[in-house]
GROMACS .gro file of C-alpha atoms in nm:
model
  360
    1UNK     CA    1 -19.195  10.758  13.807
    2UNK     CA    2 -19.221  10.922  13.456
    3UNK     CA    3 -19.156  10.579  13.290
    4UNK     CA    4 -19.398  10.419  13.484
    5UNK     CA    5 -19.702  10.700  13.467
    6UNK     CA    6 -19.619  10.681  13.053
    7UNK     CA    7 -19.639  10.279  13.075
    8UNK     CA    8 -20.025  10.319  13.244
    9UNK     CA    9 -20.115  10.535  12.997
   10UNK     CA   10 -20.018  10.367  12.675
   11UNK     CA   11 -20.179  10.045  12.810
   12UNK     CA   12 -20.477  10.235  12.874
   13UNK     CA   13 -20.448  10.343  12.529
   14UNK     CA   14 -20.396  10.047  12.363
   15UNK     CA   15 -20.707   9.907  12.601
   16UNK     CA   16 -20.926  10.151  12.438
   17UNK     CA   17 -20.853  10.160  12.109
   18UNK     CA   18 -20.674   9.830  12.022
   19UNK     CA   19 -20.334   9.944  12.007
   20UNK     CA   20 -20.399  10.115  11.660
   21UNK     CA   21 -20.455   9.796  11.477
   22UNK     CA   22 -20.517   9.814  11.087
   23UNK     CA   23 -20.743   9.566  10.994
   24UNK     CA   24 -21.073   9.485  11.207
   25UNK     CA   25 -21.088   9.151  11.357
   26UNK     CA   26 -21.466   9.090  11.502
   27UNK     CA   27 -21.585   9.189  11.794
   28UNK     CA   28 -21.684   8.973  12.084
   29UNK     CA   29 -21.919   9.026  12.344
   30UNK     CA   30 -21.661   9.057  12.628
   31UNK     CA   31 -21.421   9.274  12.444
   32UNK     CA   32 -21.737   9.527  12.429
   33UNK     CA   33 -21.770   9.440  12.786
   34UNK     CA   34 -21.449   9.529  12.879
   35UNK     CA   35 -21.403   9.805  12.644
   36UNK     CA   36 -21.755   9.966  12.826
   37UNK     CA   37 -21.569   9.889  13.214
   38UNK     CA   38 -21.254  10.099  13.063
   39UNK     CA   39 -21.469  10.395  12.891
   40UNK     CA   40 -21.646  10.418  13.264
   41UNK     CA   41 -21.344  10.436  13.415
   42UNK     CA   42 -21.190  10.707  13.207
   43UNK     CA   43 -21.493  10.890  13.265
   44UNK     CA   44 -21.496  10.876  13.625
   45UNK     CA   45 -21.058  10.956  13.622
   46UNK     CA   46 -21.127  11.265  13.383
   47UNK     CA   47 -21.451  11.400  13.565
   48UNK     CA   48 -21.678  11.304  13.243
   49UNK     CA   49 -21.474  11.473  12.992
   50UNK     CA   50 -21.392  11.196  12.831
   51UNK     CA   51 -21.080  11.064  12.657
   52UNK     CA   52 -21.004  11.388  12.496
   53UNK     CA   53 -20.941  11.599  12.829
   54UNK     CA   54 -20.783  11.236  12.967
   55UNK     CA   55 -20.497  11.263  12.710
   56UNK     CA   56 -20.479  11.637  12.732
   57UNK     CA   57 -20.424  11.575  13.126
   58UNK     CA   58 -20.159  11.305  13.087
   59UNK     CA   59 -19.938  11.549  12.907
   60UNK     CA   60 -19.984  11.814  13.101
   61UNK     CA   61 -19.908  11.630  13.390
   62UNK     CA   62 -19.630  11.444  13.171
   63UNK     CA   63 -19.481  11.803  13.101
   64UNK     CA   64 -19.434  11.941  13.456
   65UNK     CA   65 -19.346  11.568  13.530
   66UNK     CA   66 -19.014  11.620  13.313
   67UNK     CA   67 -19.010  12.002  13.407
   68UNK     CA   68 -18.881  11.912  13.739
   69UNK     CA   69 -18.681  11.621  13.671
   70UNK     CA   70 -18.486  11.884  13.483
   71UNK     CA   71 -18.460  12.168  13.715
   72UNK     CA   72 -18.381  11.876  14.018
   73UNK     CA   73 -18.140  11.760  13.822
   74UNK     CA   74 -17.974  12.093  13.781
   75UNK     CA   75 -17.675  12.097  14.011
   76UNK     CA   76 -17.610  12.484  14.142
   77UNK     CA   77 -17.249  12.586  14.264
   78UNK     CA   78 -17.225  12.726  14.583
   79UNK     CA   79 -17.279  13.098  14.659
   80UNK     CA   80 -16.856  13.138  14.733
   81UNK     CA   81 -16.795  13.006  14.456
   82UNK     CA   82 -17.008  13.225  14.194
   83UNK     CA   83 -16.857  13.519  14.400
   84UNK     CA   84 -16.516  13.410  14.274
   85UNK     CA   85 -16.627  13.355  13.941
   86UNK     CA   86 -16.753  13.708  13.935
   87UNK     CA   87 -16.427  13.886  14.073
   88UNK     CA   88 -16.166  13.966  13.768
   89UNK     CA   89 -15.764  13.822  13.795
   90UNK     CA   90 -15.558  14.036  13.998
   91UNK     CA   91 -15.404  14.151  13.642
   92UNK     CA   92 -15.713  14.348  13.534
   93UNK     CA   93 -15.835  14.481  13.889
   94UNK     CA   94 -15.865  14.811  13.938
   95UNK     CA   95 -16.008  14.845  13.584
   96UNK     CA   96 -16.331  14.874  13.486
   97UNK     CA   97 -16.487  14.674  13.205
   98UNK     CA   98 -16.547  14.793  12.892
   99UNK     CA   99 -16.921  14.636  12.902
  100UNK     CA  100 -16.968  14.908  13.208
  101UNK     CA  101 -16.941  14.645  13.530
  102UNK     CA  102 -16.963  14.745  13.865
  103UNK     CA  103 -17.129  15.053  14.040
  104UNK     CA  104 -17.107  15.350  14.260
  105UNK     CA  105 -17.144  15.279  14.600
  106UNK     CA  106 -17.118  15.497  14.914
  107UNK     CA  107 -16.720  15.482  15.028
  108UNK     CA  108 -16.603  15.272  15.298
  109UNK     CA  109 -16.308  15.371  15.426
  110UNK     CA  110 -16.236  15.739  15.454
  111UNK     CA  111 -15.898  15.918  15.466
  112UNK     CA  112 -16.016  16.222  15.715
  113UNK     CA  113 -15.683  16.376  15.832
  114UNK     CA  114 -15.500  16.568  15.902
  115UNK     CA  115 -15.437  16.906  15.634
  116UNK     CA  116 -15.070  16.915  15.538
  117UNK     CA  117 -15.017  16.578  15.723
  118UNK     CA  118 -14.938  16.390  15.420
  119UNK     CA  119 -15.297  16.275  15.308
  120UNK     CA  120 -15.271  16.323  14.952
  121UNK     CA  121 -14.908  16.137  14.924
  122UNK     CA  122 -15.100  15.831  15.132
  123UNK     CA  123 -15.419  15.822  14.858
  124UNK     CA  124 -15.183  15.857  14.532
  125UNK     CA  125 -14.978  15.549  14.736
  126UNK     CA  126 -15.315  15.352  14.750
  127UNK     CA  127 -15.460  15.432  14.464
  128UNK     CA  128 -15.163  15.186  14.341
  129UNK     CA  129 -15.345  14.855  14.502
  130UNK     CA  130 -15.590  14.714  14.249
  131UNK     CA  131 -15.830  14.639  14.476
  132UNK     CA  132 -15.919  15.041  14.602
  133UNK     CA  133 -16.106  15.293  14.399
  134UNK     CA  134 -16.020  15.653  14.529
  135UNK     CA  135 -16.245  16.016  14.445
  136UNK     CA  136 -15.889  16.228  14.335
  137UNK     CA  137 -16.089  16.557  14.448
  138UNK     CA  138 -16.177  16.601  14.765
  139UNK     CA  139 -16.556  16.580  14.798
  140UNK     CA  140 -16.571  16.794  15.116
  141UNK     CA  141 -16.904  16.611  15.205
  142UNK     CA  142 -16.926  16.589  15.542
  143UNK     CA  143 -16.853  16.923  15.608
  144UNK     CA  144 -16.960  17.202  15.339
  145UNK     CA  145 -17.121  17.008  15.096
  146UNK     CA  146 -17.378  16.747  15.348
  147UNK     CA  147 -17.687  16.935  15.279
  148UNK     CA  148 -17.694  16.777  14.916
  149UNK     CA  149 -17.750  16.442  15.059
  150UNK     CA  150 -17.623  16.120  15.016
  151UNK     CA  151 -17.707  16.001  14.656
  152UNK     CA  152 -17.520  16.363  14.545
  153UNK     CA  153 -17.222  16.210  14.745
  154UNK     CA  154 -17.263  15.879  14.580
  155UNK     CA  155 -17.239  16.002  14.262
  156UNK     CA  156 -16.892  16.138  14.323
  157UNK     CA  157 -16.762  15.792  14.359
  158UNK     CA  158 -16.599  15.602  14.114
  159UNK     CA  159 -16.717  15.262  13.992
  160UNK     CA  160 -16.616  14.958  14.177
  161UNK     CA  161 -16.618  14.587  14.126
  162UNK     CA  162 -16.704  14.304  14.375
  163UNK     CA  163 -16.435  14.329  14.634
  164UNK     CA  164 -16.287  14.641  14.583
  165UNK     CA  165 -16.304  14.930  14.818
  166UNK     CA  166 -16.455  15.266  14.763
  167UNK     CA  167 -16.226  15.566  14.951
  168UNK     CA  168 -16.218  15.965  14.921
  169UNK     CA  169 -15.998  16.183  15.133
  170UNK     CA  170 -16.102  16.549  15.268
  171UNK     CA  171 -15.845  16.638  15.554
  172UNK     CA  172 -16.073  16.878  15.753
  173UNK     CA  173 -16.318  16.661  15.860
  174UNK     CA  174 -16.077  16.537  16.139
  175UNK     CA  175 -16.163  16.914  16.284
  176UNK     CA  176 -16.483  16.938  16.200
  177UNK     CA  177 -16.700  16.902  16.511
  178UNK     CA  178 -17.030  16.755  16.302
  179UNK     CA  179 -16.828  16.513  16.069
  180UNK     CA  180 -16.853  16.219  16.361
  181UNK     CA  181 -17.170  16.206  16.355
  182UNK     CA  182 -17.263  16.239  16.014
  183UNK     CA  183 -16.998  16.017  15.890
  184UNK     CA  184 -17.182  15.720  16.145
  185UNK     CA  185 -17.535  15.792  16.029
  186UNK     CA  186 -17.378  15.707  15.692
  187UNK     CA  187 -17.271  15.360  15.816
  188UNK     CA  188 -17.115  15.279  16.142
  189UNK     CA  189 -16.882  15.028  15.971
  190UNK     CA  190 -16.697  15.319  15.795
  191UNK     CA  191 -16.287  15.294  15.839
  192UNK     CA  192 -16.121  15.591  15.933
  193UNK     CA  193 -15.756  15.685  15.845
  194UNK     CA  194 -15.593  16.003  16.009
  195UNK     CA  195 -15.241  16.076  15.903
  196UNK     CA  196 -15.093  16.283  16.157
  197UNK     CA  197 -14.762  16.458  16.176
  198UNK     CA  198 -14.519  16.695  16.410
  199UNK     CA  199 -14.791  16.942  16.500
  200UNK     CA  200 -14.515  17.202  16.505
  201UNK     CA  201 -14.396  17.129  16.175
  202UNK     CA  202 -14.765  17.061  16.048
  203UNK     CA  203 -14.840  17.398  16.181
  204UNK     CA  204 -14.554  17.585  15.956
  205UNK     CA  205 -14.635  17.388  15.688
  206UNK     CA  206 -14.988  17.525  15.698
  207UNK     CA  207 -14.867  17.859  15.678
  208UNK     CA  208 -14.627  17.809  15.418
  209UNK     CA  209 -14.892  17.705  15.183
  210UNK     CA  210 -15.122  17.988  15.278
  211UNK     CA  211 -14.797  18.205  15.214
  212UNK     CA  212 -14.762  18.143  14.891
  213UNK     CA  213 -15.167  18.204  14.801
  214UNK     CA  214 -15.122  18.542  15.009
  215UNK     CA  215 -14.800  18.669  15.009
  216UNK     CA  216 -14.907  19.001  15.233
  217UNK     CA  217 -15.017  18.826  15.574
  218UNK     CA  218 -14.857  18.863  15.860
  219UNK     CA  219 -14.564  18.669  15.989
  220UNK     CA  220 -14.579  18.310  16.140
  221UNK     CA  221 -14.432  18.386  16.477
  222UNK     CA  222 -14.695  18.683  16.480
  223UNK     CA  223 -15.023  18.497  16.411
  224UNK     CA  224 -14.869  18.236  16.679
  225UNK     CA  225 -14.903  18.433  16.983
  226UNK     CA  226 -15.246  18.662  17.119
  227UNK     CA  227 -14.921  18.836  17.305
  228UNK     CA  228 -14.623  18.761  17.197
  229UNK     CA  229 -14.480  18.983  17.526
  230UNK     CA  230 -14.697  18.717  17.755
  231UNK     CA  231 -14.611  18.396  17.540
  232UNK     CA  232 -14.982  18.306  17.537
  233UNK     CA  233 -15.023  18.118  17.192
  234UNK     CA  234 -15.360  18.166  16.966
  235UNK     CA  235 -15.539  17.845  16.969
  236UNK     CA  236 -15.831  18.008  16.777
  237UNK     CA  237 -15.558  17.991  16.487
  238UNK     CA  238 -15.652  17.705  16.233
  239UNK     CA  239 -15.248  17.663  16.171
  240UNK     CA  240 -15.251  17.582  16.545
  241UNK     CA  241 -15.567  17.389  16.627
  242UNK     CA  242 -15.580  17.112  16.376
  243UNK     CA  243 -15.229  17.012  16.572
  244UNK     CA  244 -15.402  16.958  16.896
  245UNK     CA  245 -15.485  16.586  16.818
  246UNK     CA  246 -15.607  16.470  17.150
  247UNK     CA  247 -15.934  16.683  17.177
  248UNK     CA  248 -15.990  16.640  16.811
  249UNK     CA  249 -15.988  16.271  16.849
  250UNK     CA  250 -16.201  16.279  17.178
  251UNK     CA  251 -16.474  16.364  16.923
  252UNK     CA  252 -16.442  16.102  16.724
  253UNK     CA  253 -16.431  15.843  17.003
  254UNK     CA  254 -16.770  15.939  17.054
  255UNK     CA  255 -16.931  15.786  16.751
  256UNK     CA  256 -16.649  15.553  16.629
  257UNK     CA  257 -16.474  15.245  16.839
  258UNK     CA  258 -16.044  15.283  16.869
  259UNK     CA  259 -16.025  14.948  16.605
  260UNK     CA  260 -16.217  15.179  16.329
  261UNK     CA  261 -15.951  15.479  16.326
  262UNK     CA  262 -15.639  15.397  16.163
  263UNK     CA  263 -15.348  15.679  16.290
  264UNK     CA  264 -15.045  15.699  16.011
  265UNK     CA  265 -14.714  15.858  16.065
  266UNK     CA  266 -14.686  16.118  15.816
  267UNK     CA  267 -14.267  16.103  15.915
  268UNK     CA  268 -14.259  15.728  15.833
  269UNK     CA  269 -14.460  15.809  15.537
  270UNK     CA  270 -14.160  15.935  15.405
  271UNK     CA  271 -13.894  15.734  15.534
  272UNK     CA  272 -14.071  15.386  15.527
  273UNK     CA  273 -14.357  15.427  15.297
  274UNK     CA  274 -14.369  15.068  15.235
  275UNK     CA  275 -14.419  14.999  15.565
  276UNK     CA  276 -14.687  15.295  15.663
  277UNK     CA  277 -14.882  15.119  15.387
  278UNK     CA  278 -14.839  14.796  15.494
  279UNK     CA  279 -15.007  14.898  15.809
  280UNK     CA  280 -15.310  15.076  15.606
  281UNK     CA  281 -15.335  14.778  15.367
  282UNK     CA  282 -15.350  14.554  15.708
  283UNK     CA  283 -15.621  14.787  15.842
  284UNK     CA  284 -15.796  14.784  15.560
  285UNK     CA  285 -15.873  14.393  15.497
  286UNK     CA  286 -15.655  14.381  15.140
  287UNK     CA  287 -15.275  14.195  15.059
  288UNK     CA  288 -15.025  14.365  15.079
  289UNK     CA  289 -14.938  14.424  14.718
  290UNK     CA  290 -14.818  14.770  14.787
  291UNK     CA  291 -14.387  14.705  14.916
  292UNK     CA  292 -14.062  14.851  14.856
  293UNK     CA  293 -14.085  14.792  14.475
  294UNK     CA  294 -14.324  15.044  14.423
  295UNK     CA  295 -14.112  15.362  14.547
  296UNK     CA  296 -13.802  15.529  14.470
  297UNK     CA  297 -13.684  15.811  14.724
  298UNK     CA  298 -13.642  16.157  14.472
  299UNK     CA  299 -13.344  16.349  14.635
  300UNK     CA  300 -13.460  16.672  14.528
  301UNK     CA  301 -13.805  16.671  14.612
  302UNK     CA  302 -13.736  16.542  14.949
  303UNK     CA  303 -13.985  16.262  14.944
  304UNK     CA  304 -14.056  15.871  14.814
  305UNK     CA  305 -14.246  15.862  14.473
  306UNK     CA  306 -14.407  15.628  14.279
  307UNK     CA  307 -14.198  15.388  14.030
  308UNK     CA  308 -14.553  15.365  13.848
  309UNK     CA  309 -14.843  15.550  13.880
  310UNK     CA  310 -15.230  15.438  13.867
  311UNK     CA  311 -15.291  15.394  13.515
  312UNK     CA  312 -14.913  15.473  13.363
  313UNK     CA  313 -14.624  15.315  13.338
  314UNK     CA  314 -14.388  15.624  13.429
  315UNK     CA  315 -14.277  15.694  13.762
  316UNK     CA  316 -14.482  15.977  13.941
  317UNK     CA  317 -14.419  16.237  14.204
  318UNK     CA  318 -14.659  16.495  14.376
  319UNK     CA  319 -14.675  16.790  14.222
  320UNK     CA  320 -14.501  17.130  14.304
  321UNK     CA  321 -14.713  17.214  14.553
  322UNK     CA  322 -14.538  16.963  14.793
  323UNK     CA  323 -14.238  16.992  14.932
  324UNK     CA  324 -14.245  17.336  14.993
  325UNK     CA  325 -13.932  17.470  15.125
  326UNK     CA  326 -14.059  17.683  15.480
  327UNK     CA  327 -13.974  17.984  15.571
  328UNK     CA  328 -13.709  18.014  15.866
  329UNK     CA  329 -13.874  18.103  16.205
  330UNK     CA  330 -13.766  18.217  16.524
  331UNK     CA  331 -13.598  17.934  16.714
  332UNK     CA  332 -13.784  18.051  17.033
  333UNK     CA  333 -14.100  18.025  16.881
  334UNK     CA  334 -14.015  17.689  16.782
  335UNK     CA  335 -13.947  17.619  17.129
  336UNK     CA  336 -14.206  17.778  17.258
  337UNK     CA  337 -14.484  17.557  17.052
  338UNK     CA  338 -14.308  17.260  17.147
  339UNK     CA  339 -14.398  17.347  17.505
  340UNK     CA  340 -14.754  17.441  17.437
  341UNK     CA  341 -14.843  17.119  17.213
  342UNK     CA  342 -14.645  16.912  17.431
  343UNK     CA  343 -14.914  16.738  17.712
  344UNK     CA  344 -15.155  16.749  17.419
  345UNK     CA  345 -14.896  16.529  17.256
  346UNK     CA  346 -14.879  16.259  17.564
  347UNK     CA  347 -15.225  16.219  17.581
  348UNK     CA  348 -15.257  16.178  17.188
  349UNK     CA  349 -15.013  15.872  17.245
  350UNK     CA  350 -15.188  15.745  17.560
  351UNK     CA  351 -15.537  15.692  17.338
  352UNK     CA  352 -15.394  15.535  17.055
  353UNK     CA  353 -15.115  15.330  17.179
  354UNK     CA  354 -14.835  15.417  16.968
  355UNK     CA  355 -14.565  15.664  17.039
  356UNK     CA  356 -14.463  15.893  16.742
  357UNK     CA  357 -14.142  16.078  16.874
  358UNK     CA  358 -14.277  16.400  16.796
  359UNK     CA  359 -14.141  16.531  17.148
  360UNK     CA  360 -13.758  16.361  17.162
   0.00000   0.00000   0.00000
């Protein structure tokens, strides 16, 4: 079409002005006659401003002419494709550019349980997988710090790059009766992860860390009972409440569908890390790049570590602070909680469908 609109014109051209001949050859009186016919004819096409404006149209309209024949011919790839273009090679995720890629979004999936379950040995474990950017503090958003407001939250997280996941952990808001809620208005599509252990042995745990911040309280079996004469445990006890999963988790069911809450075992954390993560890694959309090779089992600690940490290439442990060794309590008392926690522990595994041994 651009050929042939160029091809009109030059003939019209050459019409009009005699191709740009040299020398003059005479005029005769039909070449004036048709050389009057064309002029009237360019005047009428251009509007009657003349041959001037007729050339200036003709290359306008020759210019947006080959403007499009350009951008038509230009041959985008698909939308899936420039995605995959724009994600790095597995051997430089998890690392942010030095030309300041990626951003800060709002986190979604959340580690929100339970304290002393094993929470901070799962993040350190994911924080591994190249494809999951973790907060190392814990923001404590959702239930001390919410008045702030979202964009203060936000700016907590770390940078991430197409495809990667933003995740924090804060324990407590698994017992805190408004995190539901305000963890939903934040998006509804928000994965939860609860690692939960032995409440009994959660429960001592929790004491034994408060123990060694405040040597002077009073002793475990004590703070366990209202009277220790009547057996009547203290459920107004943090120590003791966070163990009572089932009501916890009734609040959460409120807000948040079964297939969005994730429950660990903070046992097989320990003694199958590989496959605990497997699970989370399954939950959470990703490969499992996370297996056996990444942990070696430290004999005086207790616990699996890291062969390689985020960011190093020397193996890595948690710090002091886990692996406490607890205090020795009263084998009755023992008993006595296992009793009391228990039917609370039944209907734990009737909602989520798995059966953690806690009462064999």
């Amino acid at each position: 079409m651009l050929c042939s609109l160029l091809t009109s014109l030059f003939l019209l051209h050459c019409l009009t002005d005699r191709c740009g001949t040299t020398s003059p050859s005479p005029v005769k009186a039909q070449d004036l006659t048709s050389q009057t016919r064309t002029k009237r004819l360019v005047y009428e096409w251009t509007g009657g401003t003349g041959y001037g404006a007729a050339r200036r149209s003709s290359r306008v309209l020759a210019d947006e002419r080959a403007r499009q024949v350009v951008e038509d011919s230009l041959i985008l790839p698909p939308p899936d494709l420039v995605a995959s273009r724009r994600r790095v090679s597995p051997r430089f995720a998890g690392q942010l550019s030095p030309l300041g890629e990626g951003s800060k979004k709002l986190p979604q999936a959340l580690i929100i349980g339970v304290k002393k379950g094993g929470t901070r040995a799962l993040l350190e474990f994911l924080r591994v997988h190249p494809d999951i950017r973790a907060v190392g503090a814990e923001p404590h958003f959702f239930d001390r710090n919410y008045d702030n407001g979202l964009e203060w939250y936000r700016e907590l997280m770390p940078k991430t790059l197409e495809g990667q996941i933003t995740m924090e952990k804060t324990p407590s808001y698994f017992v805190t009766r408004e995190a539901p809620a305000r963890i939903s208005a934040m998006s509804r599509d928000t994965k939860l992860i609860v690692v939960v252990r032995d409440p009994v042995t959660r429960a001592i745990s929790d004491y034994t860390q408060t123990l060694s911040k405040k040597p002077d309280i009073p002793s475990f079996e004590s703070l366990t009972f209202k009277n220790r004469t009547t057996g009547l445990i203290d459920t107004s006890w943090s120590a003791i409440q966070i163990g009572i999963y089932a009501k916890h988790l009734d609040n959460w069911l409120q807000y948040f569908p079964m297939d969005q809450i994730l429950f660990v075992s903070g046992e097989r954390l320990i003694s199958d890390p590989a496959g605990e993560l497997g699970r989370v890694q399954d939950f959470l959309g990703l490969k499992r790049i996370i297996t056996d090779k990444h942990f070696y089992f430290n004999q005086t600690k207790g616990f699996p570590c890291l062969k390689k940490a985020e960011g190093s290439s020397k193996p890595h442990c948690l710090g002091k602070t886990k692996g406490r060794t607890h205090p020795n309590i009263d084998p009755e008392v023992v008993q006595r909680l296992r009793d009391f926690y228990r039917p609370f522990n039944m209907k734990f595994y009737q909602m989520t469908g798995r059966f953690f041994g806690w009462d064999d």
